[in-house]
Amino acid sequence: MRFLIPLISSSITSGHYRIISRLLSAHSTKPQHSTLPPFFNCQPPSMAASEESLRKALAEKQSAVEAHGNAVRALKAAKASKPEIDAAIEALNSLKLEKSSIEKQLQAAVSGSDGDGALSREAFRQAAVNTLERRLFYIPSFKIYRGVAGLYDYGPPGCAVKSNVLAFWRQHFVLEENMLEVDCPCVTPEVVLKASGHVDKFTDLMVKDEKTGTCYRADHLLKDFCNEKLQKDLTISAEKAAELKHVLATLDDLSAEALGAKIKEYGITAPDTKNPLSDPYPFNLMFQTSIGPSGLSPGYMRPETAQGIFVNFKDLYYYNGNKLPFAAAQIGQAFRNEISPRQGLLRVREFTLAEIEHFVDPEDKSHPKYSEVVDLEFLMFPREEQMCGQSAKKIRLGDAVSKGTVNNETLGYFIGRVYLFLTRLGIDKDRLRFRQHLANEMAHYAADCWDAEIECSYGWIECVGIADRSAYDLRAHSDKSGVPLVAAEKFSEPREVEKLVIAPVKKELGLAFKGSQKNVVEALEAMNEKEALEMKTALESKGEVEFYVCTLGKNVPIKKNMVSISKEKKKEHQRVFTPSVIEPSFGIGRIIYCLFEHSFYTRPSKAGDEQLNVFRFPPLVAPIKCTVFPLVQNQQYEDVAKVISKSLTTAGISHKIDITGTSIGKRYARTDELGVPFAITVDSTKDVTIRERDSKLQVRVSVEEAALVVKSVTDGLRTWEDVWEKYPHHTSGSADD
Amino acid sequence: MRFLIPLISSSITSGHYRIISRLLSAHSTKPQHSTLPPFFNCQPPSMAASEESLRKALAEKQSAVEAHGNAVRALKAAKASKPEIDAAIEALNSLKLEKSSIEKQLQAAVSGSDGDGALSREAFRQAAVNTLERRLFYIPSFKIYRGVAGLYDYGPPGCAVKSNVLAFWRQHFVLEENMLEVDCPCVTPEVVLKASGHVDKFTDLMVKDEKTGTCYRADHLLKDFCNEKLQKDLTISAEKAAELKHVLATLDDLSAEALGAKIKEYGITAPDTKNPLSDPYPFNLMFQTSIGPSGLSPGYMRPETAQGIFVNFKDLYYYNGNKLPFAAAQIGQAFRNEISPRQGLLRVREFTLAEIEHFVDPEDKSHPKYSEVVDLEFLMFPREEQMCGQSAKKIRLGDAVSKGTVNNETLGYFIGRVYLFLTRLGIDKDRLRFRQHLANEMAHYAADCWDAEIECSYGWIECVGIADRSAYDLRAHSDKSGVPLVAAEKFSEPREVEKLVIAPVKKELGLAFKGSQKNVVEALEAMNEKEALEMKTALESKGEVEFYVCTLGKNVPIKKNMVSISKEKKKEHQRVFTPSVIEPSFGIGRIIYCLFEHSFYTRPSKAGDEQLNVFRFPPLVAPIKCTVFPLVQNQQYEDVAKVISKSLTTAGISHKIDITGTSIGKRYARTDELGVPFAITVDSTKDVTIRERDSKLQVRVSVEEAALVVKSVTDGLRTWEDVWEKYPHHTSGSADD
């Protein structure tokens, strides 16, 4: 009598899929007035609120201009006096100027800036992306074959950053928390993803150009249409603007039918050809393949790494000594066959996920190390603040948990740990916020869900999802596989519990219902406590009740002698339950892209004739920790450089020697562009200089010490400030740029 | 006029594919008499050689037994005297005993051991595999859904070993050699794998059960048949045995037709049903999928990581300052849709490869760091020794290169570095050999190729392939993409070179050939130097020649005034060429499995009542470096344990606390089974003991020093012997097992 609950709420973007499925559109139309980065010349909060009145003012002014235009024409037709006509024209011009001014204000309001904001965001991104691509941080994959949309390679510095980020993730989460790391294949048989719901629900709505067959994401087209209309067409009414904004805000919730209706209503056509579009229909986003040679075993490239952990729960629980809580973790590739990838590294068809599944007793979600994060304070954006149109604000984590804004300690603990992880990587804490999911964003089974969102030139990007998914995933796999994925709490001494016992009397039921006996027995046994006790009372008072048997589709009469219902006391030695899972899920590529933007800046060259690019990566993630330059081309200096290089290798410090004859300034600029934090310049055989990238300050250190000084700072044992205090300063202009 | 050379030699197992494609069968029938592990009670080398004579002796003895049997029956029929009959029976029995003895010897000879060898190999493997699976080093993937053949998860300790192996690979190769590491997607568009040859040639031959449709690898069936016959049927003649051995030795070279013919000839049927089999046909081993929603862009999951590097050559060369040599490297998943996976972790459908592509000027394959490996001495198995039936022998690497056995310095350098890498991981140097490819194993374009083979219970397993692939891969992608993948050597001063100049006179050719003019012009321009000079001579002597234009499919008459052919001197500033690539390619999963076997041993418990399992992993790869045990359950000791745990975390040492009340001996046994090298036992609040796993020796160290002592040994800064010398010894029996 148990019904399968719908596995996934109808919105593709809800719950578990959000980290890998959401275009971050839903929020781009919401007020975003938290702390702003230096390159965003954004409006004060009041501005956005005035958009509606500006639209009204503009419409009024437009009517006035038209009316005055008609008046001028009428005066001319009536051959009125020149001064009269001139005065009317002057009034018209003045109205036109006023209209133009309102237009400008409105333009600024809808683009969320003073008009230059969007432009400077674009320019900043272009500068960063140019440097990233030129220095091979990333490369469009298969470039010589003109590439494939949504696939990117990490080139040498990008690959080094990625491997540093992953190493730190392992240190910060797996090692410090004693997590059980696993490594499962990407190729996954259908049954697993059927159980998880991906085969049926992991879809985006697609429309096709009816003539060319080109495919588009339906919500993208509608979103682009609304945004374009709102930003470029200033003539639309305030009501129309409100309607378009409502569409944008509810985009993720629209059914295929509703989306199709809007596309028809707005007359949206294929962007490239203007051809008509098909109705929207779901396209499954998993890459499908076939396992083995028979063609009979469909498989998919996993869309997330989490399922590999869930199916191993039983073994991992045993490995952990049958104790809760424990966390398992996995780093690996995940795949998503996007309909039309865009936004560079942010929306790709293959990406690295790092996921944690923390299994916990649903009755005790405390965390032993919670006290270590309780005093952290950072930008949080709870559900209520979003609903009231407020902005994210600084909240002490302990307060958010104690007030119940964050559902439980364990969830709070992970939010805190994620904050520490991201900021230690070099993410700007003022452009990082934790946004709680709205009720309609969450899957029905989720207890609470927070996204770590990082602001970059594309807006606020969801980079980490931290969800309390309750017992959903383990139950789904238990049901499908028939293997119980449960935990047990052993009682220190047996507990007496009252248990309901329903005992159908088969002989009587057989006589009464013959062939239908089995259905009736099953229906009786499936009663819950309330139903059973009601029946017991009714049978005792009336001797017979009508009972609905759903597998028969009708009521049957049940007599007192057909079933015995009682409550019995039993001794239980343990409590068996399905653990809840709290899942922090990291989109590594998105974090890295945001890190690139947060680390990038330009500064003028010494001559002031050009802008030089710098990545201010902390040593932890810098792709190369140190460069070694002989000041001039000279065998002695080169030999010293080689000695230092050897000590750096022994110390495990990634570095590069540059013995080209290029000027030292150019060589510094080259390595600043790769975000190398330290440069050792060899200008004698005894002492060398060490230069720090951002301050451009230099100290003098002996050849023997050089590698160790760099190692101590990159390992975090001391800071550059400590070094600056301890060693003699170097101030030769020639050695700087 | 240029013909595409066949991309890959017809044998699927040749050249580039060997690391991921070869069943290691071809060698299992060759003599394998290098150093033997303790659990292989193998025969002395002379034994195998006697197999042929044993088969002959057995056949003779069989005839003699039959003849004597007939004689005895004849005597009985003739009612001969009892003593006469008894004597004949005695002689017959004696003959039977002799026959039985020869049978035993033959049995031993064909199983390559004294008969117990194969059994003890099996028993050893079973013990190791049981421990590995029970302690979750690996887990059959999707086990609760009954798994998928050829897919395995690494559980927590396996995953840690893998991540340690990869970290060391990065340190040993990428960091120490300043390689350019890249990270490319697994999803690969068809055009790339068409160029590389995988779409057309990356196949295995498959046969189907004609009734059930079950698929088998054709060569596996033939191989199993031959091995079974050779090992179990002692009645086959020496000639037949030689034939079967020849089939085994040439298995990799057999065409589909030849394989099909053999299967028919031997009457091989489907192993499970005994149904007849289809003819063999090629099955492409790549997992196919479709990129994007249109269904029009076929793609594959990459079968190796190398292609991602080749297509990026141009950018990487630029990144390296347009200088050769340089190496690029990639670690990542690769996929191979095996027809019927077997041999556990050794032949799987998804695996991690670590590949290096070292690009070098084909005219200068020296290596600057060659001198660092020149004196290494290890087991090598050159082509000639294999042809002469000799065994692998210790050779000094420098000698192998200087004698030309190894083709060049760079290849030699990598062989040496691979040797150091594997032995530092813990691979037994006496069960590691470098085997040169035979001429028929290599692709036609390969200059030389060596496999690092590791001996385990499955035989000698190819774990690393080190090939000089000449310019093949870059040329293939240049041709397909139209993007030149070349390097240039700038001359310090321009060099004068003689160049052939072919100048067709278009006006005359137009008059003569009208519409076909273009074909004739192209054919003339495409002549090589020899052809052109021959034409020049002929035109000068005869004034006219017949010239075959292949695009027209006929000869045309060329007159003296239609083309001018001359040699001109030109100044050149650089030499442009396609670099050669030397490719060390590591099958990480295979290396790890062999490492598991080489590290595994058992020893009796103190009571002598059971065998305890130990993995002797070096600290470098051990999944957990250290455990911390309070000797008894006691708050004070637990607090000390937590303090030590905290210092270990700070020092970045992965460890585990075990505060269960289990006996200390059992707790040691548990961690020995995970290969944990050190255990810190807290038995006071001031001093603790540190126990080393293999020697079981213990020292006493202060609480403050404990973490640092462990760190210094696991980081390789000192050895356990140093620690043993420095600290007081601890000899409490109770603290040991």
CSV table of C-alpha atoms in Angstrom, one decimal, chain B residues 356-525:
chain,number,residue,atom,x,y,z
B,356,ILE,CA,53.8,12.0,-21.2
B,357,GLU,CA,54.5,13.2,-24.7
B,358,HIS,CA,58.1,14.4,-25.0
B,359,PHE,CA,58.6,16.4,-28.2
B,360,VAL,CA,62.1,16.3,-29.6
B,361,ASP,CA,64.0,17.2,-32.7
B,362,PRO,CA,64.3,13.9,-34.7
B,363,GLU,CA,67.9,14.9,-35.5
B,364,ASP,CA,68.9,15.3,-31.9
B,365,LYS,CA,67.5,12.8,-29.4
B,366,SER,CA,70.0,13.5,-26.7
B,367,HIS,CA,68.8,14.3,-23.2
B,368,PRO,CA,70.4,16.9,-20.9
B,369,LYS,CA,69.8,14.8,-17.8
B,370,TYR,CA,70.7,11.4,-19.4
B,371,SER,CA,73.9,11.2,-17.3
B,372,GLU,CA,71.7,10.9,-14.1
B,373,VAL,CA,70.3,7.5,-15.1
B,374,VAL,CA,73.2,6.1,-17.1
B,375,ASP,CA,74.5,3.9,-14.3
B,376,LEU,CA,71.2,2.3,-13.4
B,377,GLU,CA,71.3,-1.5,-13.8
B,378,PHE,CA,68.1,-3.5,-14.0
B,379,LEU,CA,66.4,-6.4,-15.8
B,380,MET,CA,66.1,-5.7,-19.6
B,381,PHE,CA,64.7,-8.1,-22.2
B,382,PRO,CA,65.9,-6.9,-25.6
B,383,ARG,CA,64.4,-8.1,-28.8
B,384,GLU,CA,67.3,-10.5,-29.6
B,385,GLU,CA,67.2,-12.3,-26.3
B,386,GLN,CA,63.4,-12.9,-26.8
B,387,MET,CA,64.0,-14.3,-30.3
B,388,CYS,CA,66.7,-16.6,-29.1
B,389,GLY,CA,64.6,-17.9,-26.2
B,390,GLN,CA,66.9,-16.4,-23.6
B,391,SER,CA,65.6,-14.6,-20.5
B,392,ALA,CA,65.7,-11.0,-19.3
B,393,LYS,CA,69.0,-10.0,-17.8
B,394,LYS,CA,70.5,-7.2,-15.8
B,395,ILE,CA,72.0,-4.6,-18.1
B,396,ARG,CA,73.5,-1.2,-17.3
B,397,LEU,CA,71.2,1.3,-19.0
B,398,GLY,CA,74.2,3.3,-20.4
B,399,ASP,CA,75.5,0.1,-22.1
B,400,ALA,CA,72.1,-0.6,-23.6
B,401,VAL,CA,72.0,2.9,-25.1
B,402,SER,CA,75.6,3.0,-26.3
B,403,LYS,CA,75.3,-0.4,-28.0
B,404,GLY,CA,72.1,0.8,-29.7
B,405,THR,CA,69.9,-1.8,-28.0
B,406,VAL,CA,67.9,1.2,-26.8
B,407,ASN,CA,67.4,3.5,-29.8
B,408,ASN,CA,68.4,6.8,-28.3
B,409,GLU,CA,69.3,8.8,-25.1
B,410,THR,CA,65.9,10.3,-24.5
B,411,LEU,CA,64.2,6.9,-24.7
B,412,GLY,CA,66.9,5.6,-22.4
B,413,TYR,CA,66.4,8.4,-20.0
B,414,PHE,CA,62.7,7.7,-19.7
B,415,ILE,CA,63.3,4.0,-19.2
B,416,GLY,CA,65.6,4.9,-16.3
B,417,ARG,CA,63.1,7.4,-14.8
B,418,VAL,CA,60.3,4.8,-15.1
B,419,TYR,CA,62.5,2.3,-13.3
B,420,LEU,CA,63.1,4.8,-10.5
B,421,PHE,CA,59.4,5.7,-10.3
B,422,LEU,CA,58.2,2.1,-10.0
B,423,THR,CA,60.8,0.9,-7.5
B,424,ARG,CA,60.3,3.9,-5.3
B,425,LEU,CA,56.6,3.1,-5.2
B,426,GLY,CA,57.4,-0.3,-3.8
B,427,ILE,CA,57.5,-2.5,-6.9
B,428,ASP,CA,60.0,-5.3,-6.4
B,429,LYS,CA,62.9,-4.6,-8.7
B,430,ASP,CA,63.4,-8.3,-9.2
B,431,ARG,CA,59.9,-8.7,-10.6
B,432,LEU,CA,60.2,-5.7,-13.0
B,433,ARG,CA,61.6,-5.9,-16.4
B,434,PHE,CA,61.8,-3.7,-19.5
B,435,ARG,CA,60.8,-5.7,-22.5
B,436,GLN,CA,61.6,-4.5,-26.0
B,437,HIS,CA,58.8,-4.9,-28.6
B,438,LEU,CA,59.5,-7.4,-31.3
B,439,ALA,CA,59.5,-6.0,-34.9
B,440,ASN,CA,56.0,-7.4,-35.5
B,441,GLU,CA,54.6,-5.8,-32.4
B,442,MET,CA,55.6,-2.3,-33.3
B,443,ALA,CA,53.7,0.1,-35.5
B,444,HIS,CA,55.6,0.7,-38.8
B,445,TYR,CA,56.3,4.3,-37.8
B,446,ALA,CA,57.7,3.5,-34.3
B,447,ALA,CA,61.5,3.8,-33.9
B,448,ASP,CA,61.7,1.7,-30.8
B,449,CYS,CA,59.4,0.6,-28.0
B,450,TRP,CA,59.9,-0.8,-24.5
B,451,ASP,CA,57.3,-2.0,-22.0
B,452,ALA,CA,57.8,-1.9,-18.2
B,453,GLU,CA,56.4,-5.3,-17.3
B,454,ILE,CA,55.7,-6.3,-13.7
B,455,GLU,CA,55.3,-9.9,-12.7
B,456,CYS,CA,52.3,-10.7,-10.6
B,457,SER,CA,50.1,-13.8,-10.1
B,458,TYR,CA,48.7,-13.3,-13.5
B,459,GLY,CA,52.1,-13.4,-15.2
B,460,TRP,CA,54.1,-10.5,-16.6
B,461,ILE,CA,51.8,-7.5,-16.9
B,462,GLU,CA,52.6,-4.6,-19.2
B,463,CYS,CA,52.1,-1.5,-16.9
B,464,VAL,CA,54.1,1.2,-18.7
B,465,GLY,CA,54.7,1.6,-22.4
B,466,ILE,CA,57.7,3.7,-23.5
B,467,ALA,CA,57.6,4.3,-27.3
B,468,ASP,CA,59.5,6.5,-29.7
B,469,ARG,CA,56.5,7.1,-32.1
B,470,SER,CA,58.5,9.4,-34.5
B,471,ALA,CA,56.4,12.1,-36.1
B,472,TYR,CA,53.4,10.0,-36.7
B,473,ASP,CA,50.8,11.6,-34.4
B,474,LEU,CA,51.5,15.2,-35.2
B,475,ARG,CA,51.5,14.5,-38.9
B,476,ALA,CA,48.2,12.7,-38.7
B,477,HIS,CA,46.5,15.7,-37.0
B,478,SER,CA,48.3,18.2,-39.3
B,479,ASP,CA,46.9,16.3,-42.3
B,480,LYS,CA,43.4,16.1,-41.0
B,481,SER,CA,43.1,19.6,-39.5
B,482,GLY,CA,45.1,21.5,-42.1
B,483,VAL,CA,46.9,23.2,-39.2
B,484,PRO,CA,50.7,22.7,-39.4
B,485,LEU,CA,52.0,21.1,-36.2
B,486,VAL,CA,55.7,21.8,-36.7
B,487,ALA,CA,58.7,23.2,-35.0
B,488,ALA,CA,61.5,25.4,-36.4
B,489,GLU,CA,65.2,25.5,-35.7
B,490,LYS,CA,66.4,29.0,-36.3
B,491,PHE,CA,69.9,29.1,-37.8
B,492,SER,CA,72.3,31.4,-36.2
B,493,GLU,CA,73.2,32.6,-39.7
B,494,PRO,CA,71.3,31.9,-42.9
B,495,ARG,CA,72.2,28.8,-44.8
B,496,GLU,CA,72.4,28.4,-48.5
B,497,VAL,CA,70.4,25.4,-49.8
B,498,GLU,CA,69.7,24.0,-53.2
B,499,LYS,CA,66.0,23.8,-53.9
B,500,LEU,CA,64.1,22.2,-56.8
B,501,VAL,CA,61.8,24.7,-58.6
B,502,ILE,CA,59.1,23.3,-60.9
B,503,ALA,CA,57.4,26.1,-62.8
B,504,PRO,CA,54.6,25.0,-65.2
B,505,VAL,CA,54.0,27.4,-68.0
B,506,LYS,CA,50.3,27.9,-67.7
B,507,LYS,CA,49.7,29.6,-71.0
B,508,GLU,CA,51.2,26.7,-73.0
B,509,LEU,CA,49.5,24.1,-70.8
B,510,GLY,CA,46.2,25.9,-71.2
B,511,LEU,CA,46.4,25.9,-75.0
B,512,ALA,CA,47.3,22.2,-75.0
B,513,PHE,CA,45.0,20.8,-72.3
B,514,LYS,CA,42.2,23.4,-71.9
B,515,GLY,CA,39.8,22.2,-69.1
B,516,SER,CA,42.4,19.6,-67.8
B,517,GLN,CA,45.1,22.3,-67.4
B,518,LYS,CA,44.6,22.4,-63.6
B,519,ASN,CA,45.1,18.7,-63.2
B,520,VAL,CA,48.2,18.7,-65.3
B,521,VAL,CA,49.7,21.7,-63.4
B,522,GLU,CA,49.0,20.0,-60.0
B,523,ALA,CA,50.5,16.8,-61.1
B,524,LEU,CA,53.7,18.5,-62.4
B,525,GLU,CA,54.1,20.5,-59.1
